[in-house]
Amino acid sequence: MRLNTSLASLGAFLLPLASAQSSGGTGGGYVSSSPGPDENGFYWIYSEGLSAAFIPYGASVAKLLIHDKYGIERDVVAGFDNATAYTLDKAHPHLGSVPGRYANRIKNSTFEIDGETFHIEPNENPTREAPDGADTLHGGPNGWDFRNFTVVSHSNDSITFSIVDPDGEQGFPGEVISYVTYTLHDFTWDFKLVAIATTKKTPIMLSSHTYWNLDGFANNETNTALNHTFYLPYSGQRVGVDDILIPTGDIIANKKGSVNDFWSAPKQIGTDLSKPEAEGNCGFNCTGYDNCWLVNRNQQGPYDWRAEGGFVARLQSEWSGIQLDVYTDQEAFQMYSCNGQNGTMPLKSSQGLFDNEDFPRTIPKYGCLVLEVEDWIDAINHPEWQRESKQIFSPGGDPYVLQASYVFSINSTDASSS
Ligand SMILES: *[C@@H]1O[C@H](CO)[C@@H](O)[C@H](O)[C@H]1NC(C)=O
Ligand SMILES: *[C@@H]1O[C@H](CO)[C@@H](O)[C@H](O)[C@H]1NC(C)=O
Ligand SMILES: *[C@@H]1O[C@H](CO)[C@@H](O)[C@H](O)[C@H]1NC(C)=O
Ligand SMILES: *[C@@H]1O[C@H](CO)[C@@H](O)[C@H](O)[C@H]1NC(C)=O
Ligand SMILES: *[C@@H]1O[C@H](CO)[C@@H](O)[C@H](O)[C@H]1NC(C)=O
Ligand SMILES: *[C@@H]1O[C@H](CO)[C@@H](O)[C@H](O)[C@H]1NC(C)=O
Ligand SMILES: *[C@@H]1O[C@H](CO)[C@@H](O)[C@H](O)[C@H]1NC(C)=O
Ligand SMILES: *[C@@H]1O[C@H](CO)[C@@H](O)[C@H](O)[C@H]1NC(C)=O
Ligand SMILES: *[C@@H]1O[C@H](CO)[C@@H](O)[C@H](O)[C@H]1NC(C)=O
């Protein structure tokens, strides 16, 4: 009944819910004229310039294929060769998934709403006092990306997943119903994430946690992504964090020329990593990036996040010529430079080099980059940031909505020269 009430009040985008419910969350209940998953459990969608595969586990992107400047097809996202492998992998680095119901870290696995304190399941940084963890990362030990979403619809160029997250799951208050739609068109991957609090006031913050290597992990000169060029034109500030990457509440300036300056000009990821300032930049004993930059656009006047040229992040690789421009309505952006990879995660059969002793078929430290469109991390523990309307959602109120367009292009300047 509750569901029907929210259906009636929340509008047309909830209509596929009936089919989501009846399929029981197994991922088999899609309503589509297309044939469904391939033999690896992948649901494919296509457009000019791109094809992509998705799996119900975490509503994750499993493959993203594009031709590089030489015309060679590259699979530019990390993952596994089949859907089953994702569910069996113990390391669970949130590959290509939608972390939820609250992405990134929650301090002390605790937050307060209207004077009531909620303790949720911890899952990171275990200590003697807190053996299960000192904080919660990406929604907890059974966050959304440990669960199979339901395929609600699937066509040649689009797929929609849904999940019903019950009241009390991982300690969060109230039920949340979410829809994740991925669409391809004209060298562009669009996504729209919608979530509705149906029964109680609750925090919601989602993201897309995709690991990129624009060379398809097949660069024959370097197996890292340190030569990728990165640009955050609106990000002169970032969220200050402590040794375990928990926000302190302080907003920090990324002074021009400093390690975290990607706003004043595009810069290769590796450019500043040998500077002393880079040590500890991603937490205790960690050299690299795992930071949340603010996206400051309002002061330049009203803007349309879709307007051409208004990308909030740009990633390019000169080697493949592949460029990715990220457009989004979100006001923060996380970049993680795969500091924690250590050569144990295998590449997919669609990636990497074969018979090259220098570059084994695994992902090394700094071998990839995670790009996450999101809101200000752990804002639920920083009322002084005044972001409650972006992060706390109520039954009958506005839904949580995240929109993004990932626009690809190819630098073909020297395509014919080899
Ligand atoms: C699916 O989309 C691709 C790329 O746009 C197109 O080439 C193909 O014909 C489409 N297939 C169907 C069955 O519509
Ligand atoms: C799925 O992929 C994993 C890892 O590559 C492999 O070990 C396993 O045999 C594959 N399973 C199937 C059913 O293909
Ligand atoms: C999720 O789906 C995969 C197949 O894609 C299956 O192997 C796995 O058991 C399912 N996991 C859960 C928790 O339902
Ligand atoms: C951290 O959470 C625990 C319960 O999970 C609580 O007892 C403790 O007071 C909290 N600490 C702080 C500093 O909020
Ligand atoms: C490296 O890869 C590029 C692009 O595929 C190719 O043109 C070049 O010949 C390769 N170099 C070597 C030494 O294999
Ligand atoms: C990577 O970029 C650095 C300059 O930042 C350059 O010295 C180095 O040769 C480049 N390496 C490759 C393999 O392109
Ligand atoms: C710091 O990290 C290095 C490798 O990344 C490791 O060998 C070393 O033990 C670490 N030091 C501490 C104090 O944890
Ligand atoms: C395009 O490729 C040319 C030649 O390799 C290079 O000089 C230029 O910087 C590249 N442009 C971009 C945007 O990557
Ligand atoms: C590499 O990372 C994996 C996953 O985080 C971890 O299980 C493994 O122990 C690490 N191996 C080494 C040699 O550090």
Coordinates of C-alpha atoms and ligand atoms in Angstrom, one line a residue:
M1 CA 0.0 0.0 0.0
R2 CA 2.8 2.3 1.0
L3 CA 4.4 1.7 -2.4
N4 CA 1.2 2.5 -4.2
T5 CA 0.9 5.8 -2.3
S6 CA 4.3 6.8 -3.2
L7 CA 3.7 5.7 -6.8
A8 CA 0.7 7.9 -7.1
S9 CA 2.4 10.9 -5.6
L10 CA 5.8 10.7 -7.2
G11 CA 5.0 10.7 -10.8
A12 CA 5.7 9.0 -14.1
F13 CA 9.3 7.9 -13.5
L14 CA 8.1 5.5 -10.8
L15 CA 5.7 3.7 -13.2
P16 CA 8.1 0.8 -13.9
L17 CA 8.1 -0.1 -10.2
A18 CA 5.4 -2.7 -10.6
S19 CA 7.6 -4.8 -12.8
A20 CA 10.6 -4.2 -10.6
Q21 CA 8.6 -5.6 -7.6
S22 CA 7.2 -8.6 -9.4
S23 CA 10.6 -9.8 -10.5
G24 CA 11.8 -10.2 -7.0
G25 CA 15.2 -8.5 -7.4
T26 CA 16.8 -11.4 -9.3
G27 CA 17.6 -9.3 -12.3
G28 CA 15.5 -11.5 -14.6
G29 CA 12.4 -9.5 -14.7
Y30 CA 13.2 -7.0 -17.4
V31 CA 10.5 -5.7 -19.7
S32 CA 12.1 -5.3 -23.0
S33 CA 12.0 -6.3 -26.6
S34 CA 15.7 -7.0 -26.6
P35 CA 17.2 -10.4 -25.7
G36 CA 18.5 -9.6 -22.3
P37 CA 21.9 -10.6 -20.9
D38 CA 24.5 -12.3 -23.0
E39 CA 26.2 -15.6 -21.9
N40 CA 28.4 -13.6 -19.4
G41 CA 25.4 -11.9 -17.8
F42 CA 26.1 -8.6 -19.5
Y43 CA 23.3 -6.3 -20.7
W44 CA 24.6 -4.4 -23.7
I45 CA 23.6 -1.0 -25.0
Y46 CA 24.9 0.8 -28.1
S47 CA 25.2 4.1 -29.9
E48 CA 27.3 5.9 -32.4
G49 CA 30.9 5.5 -31.2
L50 CA 30.2 3.6 -28.0
S51 CA 29.0 0.3 -26.7
A52 CA 28.7 -0.6 -23.1
A53 CA 27.8 -3.6 -20.9
F54 CA 26.1 -3.5 -17.5
I55 CA 25.3 -6.0 -14.7
P56 CA 22.6 -6.0 -12.0
Y57 CA 25.3 -6.3 -9.3
G58 CA 25.6 -2.7 -8.1
A59 CA 24.0 -1.5 -11.4
S60 CA 27.6 -1.6 -12.5
V61 CA 29.2 -0.7 -15.9
A62 CA 31.2 -3.8 -16.9
K63 CA 32.6 -2.8 -20.3
L64 CA 32.8 0.5 -22.2
L65 CA 34.2 0.2 -25.7
I66 CA 35.4 3.0 -28.0
H67 CA 37.9 3.1 -30.9
D68 CA 41.1 5.0 -30.2
K69 CA 42.9 7.3 -32.6
Y70 CA 44.3 4.3 -34.4
G71 CA 40.9 2.8 -34.9
I72 CA 41.7 0.1 -32.3
E73 CA 38.8 -0.8 -30.0
R74 CA 39.6 -0.1 -26.3
D75 CA 37.7 -1.2 -23.2
V76 CA 38.4 1.8 -21.0
V77 CA 36.8 0.6 -17.6
A78 CA 38.1 -1.9 -15.1
G79 CA 36.0 -5.0 -14.3
F80 CA 35.6 -8.7 -14.8
D81 CA 34.9 -10.9 -17.7
N82 CA 31.5 -12.1 -16.4
A83 CA 28.8 -11.0 -14.0
T84 CA 29.4 -13.9 -11.6
A85 CA 33.0 -12.9 -11.0
Y86 CA 31.9 -9.5 -9.5
T87 CA 29.8 -11.3 -6.8
L88 CA 32.6 -13.6 -5.9
D89 CA 35.4 -11.1 -5.7
K90 CA 36.4 -10.6 -2.0
A91 CA 38.3 -7.3 -2.5
H92 CA 35.2 -5.6 -3.8
P93 CA 36.6 -2.3 -5.0
H94 CA 33.1 -1.1 -6.0
L95 CA 34.0 -1.6 -9.6
G96 CA 31.8 0.6 -11.9
S97 CA 29.0 0.5 -9.4
V98 CA 26.5 2.9 -7.9
P99 CA 27.5 3.1 -4.2
G100 CA 24.5 3.7 -1.9
R101 CA 22.5 4.7 0.0
Y102 CA 25.3 7.1 1.0
A103 CA 28.5 7.2 -1.1
N104 CA 32.0 7.9 0.4
R105 CA 32.7 8.0 4.1
I106 CA 30.5 8.7 7.2
K107 CA 32.4 9.7 10.2
N108 CA 32.2 7.2 13.1
S109 CA 29.3 5.6 11.2
T110 CA 27.1 8.1 12.9
F111 CA 24.8 10.9 11.9
E112 CA 21.9 12.9 13.4
I113 CA 18.6 13.8 12.0
D114 CA 16.2 16.1 13.9
G115 CA 18.0 15.4 17.2
E116 CA 18.0 11.6 16.8
T117 CA 21.4 9.8 16.4
F118 CA 21.7 6.9 14.0
H119 CA 24.5 4.4 14.2
I120 CA 25.0 2.5 11.0
E121 CA 27.2 -0.5 10.1
P122 CA 30.9 0.3 9.9
N123 CA 33.2 -1.3 7.3
E124 CA 36.5 0.5 7.1
N125 CA 39.6 1.3 9.2
P126 CA 39.2 -1.3 12.0
T127 CA 40.8 -0.5 15.3
R128 CA 41.1 -2.2 18.6
E129 CA 38.2 -0.2 20.0
A130 CA 36.1 -0.5 16.8
P131 CA 37.0 -3.9 15.3
D132 CA 34.4 -3.7 12.5
G133 CA 35.7 -0.3 11.5
A134 CA 35.9 3.3 12.5
D135 CA 33.7 4.6 9.7
T136 CA 31.3 3.6 7.0
L137 CA 32.4 3.6 3.3
H138 CA 29.9 3.5 0.4
G139 CA 26.8 2.6 2.4
G140 CA 28.2 -0.2 4.6
P141 CA 29.2 -3.9 4.4
N142 CA 26.0 -4.6 2.5
G143 CA 25.8 -1.3 0.6
W144 CA 23.9 -1.1 -2.7
D145 CA 26.8 -2.3 -4.7
F146 CA 26.8 -5.7 -2.9
R147 CA 23.3 -6.3 -4.1
N148 CA 21.7 -7.2 -7.5
F149 CA 19.5 -4.5 -8.8
T150 CA 16.5 -5.4 -10.9
V151 CA 16.5 -4.7 -14.6
V152 CA 13.4 -2.7 -15.1
S153 CA 13.8 -2.0 -18.8
H154 CA 16.4 -2.6 -21.5
S155 CA 16.5 -1.4 -25.1
N156 CA 19.2 -1.0 -27.7
D157 CA 20.5 2.2 -26.3
S158 CA 19.3 2.3 -22.7
I159 CA 19.0 0.3 -19.5
T160 CA 17.2 1.0 -16.2
F161 CA 17.9 -0.7 -12.9
S162 CA 16.0 -0.4 -9.7
I163 CA 16.6 -1.3 -6.1
V164 CA 14.4 -1.2 -3.0
D165 CA 16.5 -0.6 0.1
P166 CA 14.5 -1.6 3.2
D167 CA 13.9 0.5 6.4
G168 CA 16.8 -0.2 8.8
E169 CA 19.1 -1.9 6.3
Q170 CA 22.7 -1.1 7.4
G171 CA 21.1 1.0 10.1
F172 CA 19.7 3.7 7.8
P173 CA 16.2 5.0 8.6
G174 CA 13.3 4.4 6.2
E175 CA 12.9 2.7 2.9
V176 CA 14.5 4.1 -0.2
I177 CA 13.5 3.2 -3.8
S178 CA 16.0 4.1 -6.5
Y179 CA 16.2 4.0 -10.3
V180 CA 19.4 4.1 -12.3
T181 CA 19.2 4.8 -16.0
Y182 CA 22.1 4.6 -18.4
T183 CA 21.7 5.7 -22.0
L184 CA 24.2 5.9 -24.9
H185 CA 24.0 8.4 -27.7
D186 CA 26.5 10.2 -30.0
F187 CA 29.8 9.2 -28.2
T188 CA 28.0 10.1 -24.9
W189 CA 27.2 8.0 -21.8
D190 CA 24.3 9.6 -19.9
F191 CA 23.2 8.6 -16.5
K192 CA 20.4 9.6 -14.3
L193 CA 20.2 8.4 -10.7
V194 CA 16.9 9.0 -8.8
A195 CA 16.1 7.9 -5.3
I196 CA 13.0 8.4 -3.1
A197 CA 12.7 8.2 0.6
T198 CA 9.3 6.6 1.0
T199 CA 8.8 6.2 4.7
K200 CA 11.2 8.2 6.8
K201 CA 13.7 11.1 6.6
T202 CA 17.0 9.7 5.5
P203 CA 20.4 10.7 4.0
I204 CA 20.9 9.9 0.3
M205 CA 24.0 10.5 -1.7
L206 CA 24.9 8.5 -4.8
S207 CA 27.7 8.4 -7.3
S208 CA 29.1 6.3 -10.1
H209 CA 32.3 4.6 -9.1
T210 CA 34.0 3.7 -12.4
Y211 CA 37.7 2.9 -12.8
W212 CA 39.1 4.4 -16.0
N213 CA 42.1 3.8 -18.1
L214 CA 41.7 5.6 -21.4
D215 CA 44.4 3.4 -23.0
G216 CA 42.3 0.3 -22.3
F217 CA 45.2 -0.8 -20.0
A218 CA 47.1 -1.5 -23.3
N219 CA 49.6 1.4 -23.4
N220 CA 52.9 -0.2 -24.5
E221 CA 55.0 2.7 -23.0
T222 CA 53.6 2.8 -19.5
N223 CA 51.1 0.6 -17.6
T224 CA 50.0 3.5 -15.2
A225 CA 47.5 6.3 -15.8
L226 CA 50.0 8.9 -14.5
N227 CA 50.4 10.2 -18.0
H228 CA 46.7 10.9 -18.3
T229 CA 45.9 14.6 -18.3
F230 CA 43.3 15.8 -15.8
Y231 CA 41.5 19.1 -15.6
L232 CA 38.9 20.4 -13.0
P233 CA 38.2 24.0 -14.3
Y234 CA 35.8 24.9 -11.4
S235 CA 37.7 23.3 -8.5
G236 CA 39.8 25.8 -6.6
Q237 CA 38.8 24.2 -3.3
R238 CA 38.6 20.8 -1.8
V239 CA 37.2 19.1 1.3
G240 CA 39.9 18.8 4.0
V241 CA 40.3 15.3 5.4
D242 CA 42.1 13.5 8.3
D243 CA 44.5 10.5 8.1
I244 CA 41.7 8.1 7.3
L245 CA 40.1 10.4 4.7
I246 CA 37.2 11.6 7.0
P247 CA 36.2 15.2 6.3
T248 CA 37.3 17.6 9.1
G249 CA 34.8 20.3 8.1
D250 CA 37.5 22.6 6.7
I251 CA 37.4 23.7 3.1
I252 CA 40.9 24.0 1.7
A253 CA 42.3 26.2 -1.0
N254 CA 44.1 24.5 -3.9
K255 CA 46.6 27.2 -4.5
K256 CA 47.8 27.7 -8.0
G257 CA 50.8 25.4 -8.7
S258 CA 50.0 23.2 -5.6
V259 CA 49.6 19.4 -5.8
N260 CA 45.8 19.6 -5.8
D261 CA 45.6 22.4 -8.4
F262 CA 43.9 20.9 -11.4
W263 CA 41.9 24.1 -12.0
S264 CA 44.4 26.7 -13.2
A265 CA 45.5 24.4 -16.1
P266 CA 45.2 20.8 -17.2
K267 CA 48.0 18.7 -15.7
Q268 CA 49.2 15.1 -15.9
I269 CA 48.2 13.0 -12.9
G270 CA 51.8 12.1 -12.1
T271 CA 53.2 15.6 -12.5
D272 CA 53.4 16.5 -8.8
L273 CA 53.5 13.1 -7.1
S274 CA 57.2 13.3 -6.2
K275 CA 56.7 16.6 -4.3
P276 CA 56.8 16.3 -0.5
E277 CA 53.3 17.8 -0.4
A278 CA 51.9 14.7 -2.2
E279 CA 52.9 12.5 0.7
G280 CA 49.8 11.8 2.9
N281 CA 47.6 13.6 0.4
C282 CA 45.4 10.5 0.2
G283 CA 45.6 9.6 3.9
F284 CA 48.2 8.2 6.2
N285 CA 51.3 7.0 4.4
C286 CA 49.6 7.4 1.0
T287 CA 51.0 9.4 -1.9
G288 CA 48.5 10.2 -4.6
Y289 CA 44.9 11.4 -4.9
D290 CA 41.7 10.3 -3.2
N291 CA 40.1 13.7 -2.8
C292 CA 36.8 15.5 -3.1
W293 CA 37.1 18.8 -5.0
L294 CA 34.3 21.3 -4.9
V295 CA 32.7 22.3 -8.2
N296 CA 32.2 26.1 -7.8
R297 CA 30.1 27.5 -10.7
N298 CA 27.4 29.7 -9.2
Q299 CA 29.7 32.7 -8.8
Q300 CA 30.1 32.9 -12.6
G301 CA 26.4 33.3 -13.0
P302 CA 23.6 31.0 -13.7
Y303 CA 24.6 28.0 -15.7
D304 CA 23.1 25.0 -17.6
W305 CA 25.1 22.0 -16.6
R306 CA 24.6 20.5 -20.1
A307 CA 25.9 23.5 -22.0
E308 CA 28.7 22.7 -24.4
G309 CA 32.1 23.4 -22.9
G310 CA 30.7 23.4 -19.4
F311 CA 32.4 20.1 -18.4
V312 CA 33.4 19.9 -14.7
A313 CA 36.2 17.4 -15.4
R314 CA 38.2 16.4 -18.4
L315 CA 40.5 13.4 -18.7
Q316 CA 42.7 12.7 -21.7
S317 CA 45.3 10.3 -22.8
E318 CA 47.6 11.4 -25.6
W319 CA 48.6 7.8 -26.2
S320 CA 45.1 6.6 -27.2
G321 CA 43.8 10.1 -28.2
I322 CA 40.7 9.3 -26.1
Q323 CA 39.2 12.3 -24.2
L324 CA 36.4 12.1 -21.7
D325 CA 34.5 15.3 -20.7
V326 CA 32.3 15.0 -17.6
Y327 CA 29.2 17.1 -17.5
T328 CA 27.0 17.0 -14.3
D329 CA 24.6 18.8 -12.1
Q330 CA 26.6 17.7 -9.0
E331 CA 28.6 20.2 -6.9
A332 CA 31.6 18.0 -6.0
F333 CA 34.0 15.6 -7.7
Q334 CA 36.1 12.8 -6.3
M335 CA 39.2 11.5 -8.1
Y336 CA 41.1 8.5 -6.8
S337 CA 44.4 7.6 -8.5
C338 CA 44.3 3.9 -7.7
N339 CA 46.9 4.2 -4.9
G340 CA 45.6 1.0 -3.4
Q341 CA 46.0 -1.2 -6.4
N342 CA 48.9 -3.5 -6.1
G343 CA 49.0 -5.7 -9.2
T344 CA 46.6 -8.3 -7.9
M345 CA 43.4 -7.3 -9.9
P346 CA 43.3 -9.0 -13.3
L347 CA 42.6 -7.2 -16.5
K348 CA 39.7 -8.3 -18.7
S349 CA 40.4 -10.4 -21.8
S350 CA 39.4 -7.3 -23.8
Q351 CA 42.2 -5.3 -22.2
G352 CA 45.9 -5.1 -21.8
L353 CA 48.9 -6.4 -23.7
F354 CA 49.6 -10.1 -24.4
D355 CA 53.1 -11.5 -24.2
N356 CA 54.7 -8.3 -22.8
E357 CA 56.8 -9.2 -19.8
D358 CA 57.1 -5.5 -18.7
F359 CA 53.4 -5.2 -18.3
P360 CA 51.6 -8.2 -16.7
R361 CA 47.9 -8.5 -17.2
T362 CA 46.9 -6.9 -13.9
I363 CA 46.3 -3.4 -12.6
P364 CA 49.3 -1.8 -10.9
K365 CA 49.4 1.0 -8.4
Y366 CA 48.3 4.2 -10.2
G367 CA 47.1 2.0 -13.1
C368 CA 43.6 3.6 -13.2
L369 CA 41.6 6.6 -12.1
V370 CA 38.2 6.6 -10.4
L371 CA 36.1 9.6 -11.2
E372 CA 33.0 10.2 -9.0
V373 CA 30.4 12.9 -9.6
E374 CA 28.8 13.5 -6.2
D375 CA 27.8 16.0 -3.5
W376 CA 30.0 17.3 -0.7
I377 CA 31.2 14.2 1.1
D378 CA 29.9 13.5 4.7
A379 CA 27.9 16.8 4.6
I380 CA 25.4 15.0 6.9
N381 CA 28.0 15.4 9.7
H382 CA 28.8 19.1 8.8
P383 CA 25.6 21.2 9.3
E384 CA 27.9 24.3 9.0
W385 CA 28.1 23.5 5.2
Q386 CA 24.3 24.0 5.1
R387 CA 23.7 21.2 2.5
E388 CA 20.8 19.5 4.2
S389 CA 18.5 20.1 1.2
K390 CA 21.0 18.3 -1.0
Q391 CA 21.4 15.2 1.3
I392 CA 18.4 14.7 3.5
F393 CA 15.2 13.4 1.9
S394 CA 11.7 13.0 3.2
P395 CA 8.7 11.1 2.2
G396 CA 6.6 13.2 -0.1
G397 CA 9.4 15.7 -0.7
D398 CA 11.6 16.1 -3.7
P399 CA 13.5 13.0 -4.9
Y400 CA 17.3 12.8 -4.9
V401 CA 18.4 13.3 -8.5
L402 CA 21.9 13.0 -10.0
Q403 CA 22.5 13.6 -13.7
A404 CA 25.7 13.3 -15.7
S405 CA 26.8 13.1 -19.3
Y406 CA 30.2 11.6 -20.1
V407 CA 31.1 12.8 -23.5
F408 CA 33.9 11.1 -25.4
S409 CA 36.0 12.4 -28.3
I410 CA 39.1 11.3 -30.1
N411 CA 42.1 13.3 -30.9
S412 CA 42.9 12.2 -34.3
T413 CA 45.6 14.8 -34.9
D414 CA 48.3 12.2 -35.5
A415 CA 46.1 9.2 -36.4
S416 CA 47.7 8.7 -39.8
S417 CA 51.3 9.4 -38.8
S418 CA 52.2 5.9 -37.7
Ligands
LIG1 C1 21.5 -0.7 -32.0 O1 22.2 0.5 -32.1 C2 23.3 0.5 -32.9 C3 24.1 1.7 -32.8 O2 23.3 2.9 -32.8 C4 22.8 0.2 -34.4 O3 23.9 0.1 -35.2 C5 22.0 -1.0 -34.4 O4 21.4 -1.2 -35.7 C6 20.9 -1.0 -33.4 N1 20.2 -2.3 -33.3 C7 18.9 -2.4 -33.3 C8 18.4 -3.8 -33.2 O5 18.2 -1.4 -33.3
LIG2 C1 34.0 -15.7 -14.9 O1 35.2 -15.0 -14.8 C2 36.1 -15.5 -13.8 C3 37.3 -14.5 -13.6 O2 37.8 -14.3 -14.9 C4 36.5 -16.9 -14.2 O3 37.4 -17.5 -13.2 C5 35.3 -17.8 -14.3 O4 35.6 -19.0 -14.8 C6 34.3 -17.1 -15.3 N1 33.0 -17.8 -15.2 C7 32.3 -18.2 -16.2 C8 31.0 -18.9 -16.0 O5 32.7 -17.9 -17.4
LIG3 C1 23.6 -11.7 -8.3 O1 23.6 -12.1 -9.6 C2 24.7 -13.0 -10.0 C3 24.6 -13.3 -11.4 O2 24.6 -12.2 -12.2 C4 24.6 -14.3 -9.1 O3 25.7 -15.1 -9.4 C5 24.6 -13.9 -7.7 O4 24.4 -15.1 -6.9 C6 23.5 -12.9 -7.3 N1 23.7 -12.4 -6.0 C7 22.8 -12.2 -5.2 C8 23.2 -11.6 -3.8 O5 21.6 -12.3 -5.5
LIG4 C1 31.0 6.9 17.8 O1 29.9 5.9 17.7 C2 29.8 5.2 18.9 C3 28.7 4.1 18.6 O2 28.8 3.5 17.4 C4 29.4 6.1 20.0 O3 29.3 5.3 21.2 C5 30.4 7.2 20.2 O4 30.0 8.1 21.1 C6 30.7 7.9 18.8 N1 31.8 8.8 19.0 C7 31.7 10.1 18.6 C8 32.9 10.9 18.8 O5 30.7 10.6 18.1
LIG5 C1 52.7 0.8 -29.3 O1 51.3 0.9 -29.6 C2 51.1 1.8 -30.7 C3 49.6 2.0 -30.8 O2 48.9 0.8 -30.9 C4 51.7 1.2 -31.9 O3 51.5 2.1 -33.0 C5 53.2 1.0 -31.7 O4 53.7 0.4 -32.8 C6 53.5 0.2 -30.5 N1 54.9 0.1 -30.2 C7 55.5 -1.0 -29.9 C8 57.0 -0.8 -29.6 O5 54.9 -2.0 -29.8
LIG6 C1 54.8 10.7 -19.1 O1 54.9 12.1 -18.9 C2 56.1 12.6 -18.4 C3 56.1 14.0 -18.2 O2 55.1 14.3 -17.3 C4 57.2 12.2 -19.4 O3 58.5 12.6 -18.9 C5 57.2 10.8 -19.7 O4 58.1 10.5 -20.8 C6 55.8 10.3 -20.1 N1 55.9 8.9 -20.3 C7 55.2 8.2 -21.2 C8 55.4 6.8 -21.2 O5 54.6 8.8 -22.1
LIG7 C1 54.0 2.9 4.1 O1 53.7 2.3 2.8 C2 54.7 1.5 2.3 C3 54.3 1.0 1.0 O2 53.3 1.7 0.4 C4 55.0 0.3 3.3 O3 56.0 -0.5 2.8 C5 55.3 0.9 4.7 O4 55.3 -0.2 5.6 C6 54.2 1.8 5.1 N1 54.6 2.4 6.4 C7 53.8 2.5 7.4 C8 54.4 3.2 8.6 O5 52.7 2.0 7.4
LIG8 C1 46.4 15.7 -29.9 O1 47.5 15.0 -30.4 C2 48.6 15.9 -30.8 C3 49.7 15.0 -31.4 O2 50.0 13.9 -30.7 C4 49.1 16.5 -29.5 O3 50.2 17.4 -29.8 C5 48.0 17.3 -28.8 O4 48.4 17.8 -27.6 C6 46.8 16.3 -28.6 N1 45.7 17.1 -28.1 C7 45.0 16.6 -27.1 C8 43.8 17.5 -26.7 O5 45.3 15.6 -26.5
LIG9 C1 46.9 -6.4 -2.7 O1 45.6 -5.8 -2.5 C2 44.6 -6.8 -2.2 C3 43.3 -6.2 -2.3 O2 43.2 -5.0 -1.5 C4 44.9 -7.4 -0.9 O3 44.0 -8.4 -0.6 C5 46.3 -8.1 -1.0 O4 46.7 -8.5 0.3 C6 47.4 -7.1 -1.4 N1 48.6 -7.8 -1.7 C7 49.8 -7.3 -1.4 C8 51.0 -8.1 -1.8 O5 49.9 -6.2 -0.8

